[in-house]
PDB file of C-alpha atoms in Angstrom:
ATOM      1  CA  MET A   1     -10.477 -14.266 -52.809  1.00  0.00           C
ATOM      2  CA  ALA A   2     -11.503 -17.768 -51.736  1.00  0.00           C
ATOM      3  CA  ARG A   3     -15.079 -18.447 -52.676  1.00  0.00           C
ATOM      4  CA  THR A   4     -15.813 -20.619 -49.648  1.00  0.00           C
ATOM      5  CA  SER A   5     -14.860 -17.732 -47.378  1.00  0.00           C
ATOM      6  CA  GLU A   6     -17.740 -15.728 -48.874  1.00  0.00           C
ATOM      7  CA  LEU A   7     -20.186 -17.902 -46.945  1.00  0.00           C
ATOM      8  CA  THR A   8     -18.681 -17.064 -43.558  1.00  0.00           C
ATOM      9  CA  ASN A   9     -20.464 -13.687 -43.524  1.00  0.00           C
ATOM     10  CA  PHE A  10     -23.892 -14.875 -44.593  1.00  0.00           C
ATOM     11  CA  ASP A  11     -25.559 -11.507 -43.951  1.00  0.00           C
ATOM     12  CA  ALA A  12     -23.331 -10.002 -46.625  1.00  0.00           C
ATOM     13  CA  VAL A  13     -24.153 -12.852 -49.012  1.00  0.00           C
ATOM     14  CA  VAL A  14     -27.887 -12.261 -48.549  1.00  0.00           C
ATOM     15  CA  ALA A  15     -27.496  -8.502 -48.970  1.00  0.00           C
ATOM     16  CA  GLU A  16     -25.475  -8.926 -52.152  1.00  0.00           C
ATOM     17  CA  TYR A  17     -27.430 -11.687 -53.889  1.00  0.00           C
ATOM     18  CA  TRP A  18     -31.020 -11.156 -52.668  1.00  0.00           C
ATOM     19  CA  PRO A  19     -31.949  -8.723 -55.496  1.00  0.00           C
ATOM     20  CA  ARG A  20     -30.666 -11.093 -58.191  1.00  0.00           C
ATOM     21  CA  ILE A  21     -32.423 -14.180 -56.768  1.00  0.00           C
ATOM     22  CA  TYR A  22     -35.637 -12.217 -56.142  1.00  0.00           C
ATOM     23  CA  ARG A  23     -35.678 -10.810 -59.700  1.00  0.00           C
ATOM     24  CA  PHE A  24     -35.130 -14.274 -61.145  1.00  0.00           C
ATOM     25  CA  ALA A  25     -37.947 -15.703 -59.009  1.00  0.00           C
ATOM     26  CA  LEU A  26     -40.269 -12.818 -59.898  1.00  0.00           C
ATOM     27  CA  VAL A  27     -39.693 -13.293 -63.633  1.00  0.00           C
ATOM     28  CA  SER A  28     -40.173 -17.045 -63.319  1.00  0.00           C
ATOM     29  CA  LEU A  29     -43.195 -17.100 -61.000  1.00  0.00           C
ATOM     30  CA  ARG A  30     -44.811 -13.734 -61.901  1.00  0.00           C
ATOM     31  CA  GLU A  31     -46.074 -13.146 -58.368  1.00  0.00           C
ATOM     32  CA  LYS A  32     -44.403 -10.973 -55.734  1.00  0.00           C
ATOM     33  CA  GLY A  33     -45.387 -13.059 -52.732  1.00  0.00           C
ATOM     34  CA  ALA A  34     -44.257 -16.295 -54.329  1.00  0.00           C
ATOM     35  CA  ALA A  35     -40.999 -14.681 -55.460  1.00  0.00           C
ATOM     36  CA  GLU A  36     -40.236 -13.422 -51.956  1.00  0.00           C
ATOM     37  CA  SER A  37     -41.028 -16.820 -50.490  1.00  0.00           C
ATOM     38  CA  LEU A  38     -38.836 -18.586 -53.021  1.00  0.00           C
ATOM     39  CA  ALA A  39     -35.934 -16.198 -52.455  1.00  0.00           C
ATOM     40  CA  GLN A  40     -36.215 -16.740 -48.712  1.00  0.00           C
ATOM     41  CA  ASP A  41     -36.344 -20.521 -49.192  1.00  0.00           C
ATOM     42  CA  CYS A  42     -33.302 -20.285 -51.435  1.00  0.00           C
ATOM     43  CA  PHE A  43     -31.218 -18.568 -48.777  1.00  0.00           C
ATOM     44  CA  LEU A  44     -32.525 -20.865 -46.037  1.00  0.00           C
ATOM     45  CA  ARG A  45     -31.481 -23.879 -48.087  1.00  0.00           C
ATOM     46  CA  ALA A  46     -28.109 -22.298 -48.803  1.00  0.00           C
ATOM     47  CA  TRP A  47     -27.579 -21.712 -45.068  1.00  0.00           C
ATOM     48  CA  LYS A  48     -28.649 -25.256 -44.232  1.00  0.00           C
ATOM     49  CA  TYR A  49     -26.277 -26.812 -46.787  1.00  0.00           C
ATOM     50  CA  ARG A  50     -23.441 -24.281 -46.574  1.00  0.00           C
ATOM     51  CA  ASP A  51     -21.032 -27.028 -45.486  1.00  0.00           C
ATOM     52  CA  GLN A  52     -21.620 -28.810 -48.800  1.00  0.00           C
ATOM     53  CA  PHE A  53     -20.544 -25.800 -50.870  1.00  0.00           C
ATOM     54  CA  ARG A  54     -17.296 -26.942 -52.497  1.00  0.00           C
ATOM     55  CA  GLY A  55     -16.222 -23.642 -53.986  1.00  0.00           C
ATOM     56  CA  ASP A  56     -15.917 -25.024 -57.535  1.00  0.00           C
ATOM     57  CA  ALA A  57     -18.305 -22.343 -58.759  1.00  0.00           C
ATOM     58  CA  ALA A  58     -19.153 -18.843 -57.628  1.00  0.00           C
ATOM     59  CA  VAL A  59     -21.592 -18.375 -54.767  1.00  0.00           C
ATOM     60  CA  SER A  60     -23.973 -16.631 -57.161  1.00  0.00           C
ATOM     61  CA  THR A  61     -24.003 -19.702 -59.433  1.00  0.00           C
ATOM     62  CA  TRP A  62     -24.687 -21.984 -56.478  1.00  0.00           C
ATOM     63  CA  LEU A  63     -27.530 -19.778 -55.229  1.00  0.00           C
ATOM     64  CA  MET A  64     -29.034 -19.507 -58.708  1.00  0.00           C
ATOM     65  CA  GLN A  65     -29.018 -23.292 -59.081  1.00  0.00           C
ATOM     66  CA  ILE A  66     -30.780 -23.637 -55.732  1.00  0.00           C
ATOM     67  CA  ALA A  67     -33.406 -21.154 -56.966  1.00  0.00           C
ATOM     68  CA  VAL A  68     -33.852 -23.068 -60.233  1.00  0.00           C
ATOM     69  CA  ASN A  69     -34.340 -26.314 -58.321  1.00  0.00           C
ATOM     70  CA  LEU A  70     -36.900 -24.705 -56.005  1.00  0.00           C
ATOM     71  CA  ILE A  71     -38.835 -23.331 -58.983  1.00  0.00           C
ATOM     72  CA  ARG A  72     -38.835 -26.768 -60.615  1.00  0.00           C
ATOM     73  CA  ASP A  73     -40.084 -28.304 -57.376  1.00  0.00           C
ATOM     74  CA  ARG A  74     -42.942 -25.794 -57.201  1.00  0.00           C
ATOM     75  CA  ARG A  75     -43.968 -26.263 -60.820  1.00  0.00           C
ATOM     76  CA  MET A  76     -43.984 -30.060 -60.791  1.00  0.00           C
ATOM     77  CA  PRO A  77     -47.325 -31.462 -59.699  1.00  0.00           C
ATOM     78  CA  GLN A  78     -47.015 -33.563 -56.587  1.00  0.00           C
ATOM     79  CA  ARG A  79     -50.366 -35.309 -56.653  1.00  0.00           C
ATOM     80  CA  VAL A  80     -50.615 -38.841 -55.375  1.00  0.00           C
ATOM     81  CA  CYS A  81     -53.018 -41.071 -57.244  1.00  0.00           C
ATOM     82  CA  ARG A  82     -54.083 -44.670 -57.563  1.00  0.00           C
ATOM     83  CA  ASN A  83     -56.563 -46.430 -59.742  1.00  0.00           C
ATOM     84  CA  ALA A  84     -59.499 -48.533 -58.529  1.00  0.00           C
ATOM     85  CA  SER A  85     -57.393 -51.656 -58.004  1.00  0.00           C
ATOM     86  CA  GLY A  86     -54.587 -49.760 -56.268  1.00  0.00           C
ATOM     87  CA  ARG A  87     -52.119 -50.878 -58.919  1.00  0.00           C
ATOM     88  CA  CYS A  88     -50.125 -48.350 -60.896  1.00  0.00           C
ATOM     89  CA  PHE A  89     -50.625 -48.635 -64.651  1.00  0.00           C
ATOM     90  CA  PHE A  90     -47.352 -46.846 -65.285  1.00  0.00           C
ATOM     91  CA  CYS A  91     -44.869 -48.794 -63.172  1.00  0.00           C
ATOM     92  CA  ALA A  92     -47.005 -51.872 -62.315  1.00  0.00           C
ATOM     93  CA  SER A  93     -46.345 -51.535 -58.604  1.00  0.00           C
ATOM     94  CA  TRP A  94     -48.949 -52.041 -55.900  1.00  0.00           C
ATOM     95  CA  LYS A  95     -48.072 -48.977 -53.864  1.00  0.00           C
ATOM     96  CA  ILE A  96     -49.426 -45.433 -53.900  1.00  0.00           C
ATOM     97  CA  TRP A  97     -47.815 -43.750 -56.862  1.00  0.00           C
ATOM     98  CA  ILE A  98     -47.068 -40.306 -58.123  1.00  0.00           C
ATOM     99  CA  CYS A  99     -48.099 -39.919 -61.709  1.00  0.00           C
ATOM    100  CA  TRP A 100     -48.649 -36.756 -63.726  1.00  0.00           C
ATOM    101  CA  ARG A 101     -48.682 -38.512 -67.109  1.00  0.00           C
ATOM    102  CA  LEU A 102     -51.857 -40.530 -66.671  1.00  0.00           C
ATOM    103  CA  ARG A 103     -55.369 -39.410 -65.890  1.00  0.00           C
ATOM    104  CA  ALA A 104     -56.374 -41.351 -62.806  1.00  0.00           C
ATOM    105  CA  PRO A 105     -58.467 -40.641 -59.751  1.00  0.00           C
ATOM    106  CA  TRP A 106     -56.530 -38.422 -57.360  1.00  0.00           C
ATOM    107  CA  VAL A 107     -56.373 -39.415 -53.735  1.00  0.00           C
TER     108      VAL A 107
END
């Protein structure tokens, strides 16, 4: 069975892998609503980038990696901050910067 052909019937892919992705998200996020949202985002991203699936790995592995990346994105703080002068202490640039290592005023 060619793995890339599995993505042609996407309804079957969702039906087969939804429980696994949802369980993984529920264990990781510990909230039903967030787990459902993440599982849905996972399959939406898989549908959007289905042409980039090379078939080197199983579809389940590809979907699980998408879920892991989405969880990492949700856990990483995305706060934009700058100090009083507008200059980043961390990278010495003059632009707005994203920094979760330093304690600076958040914008």
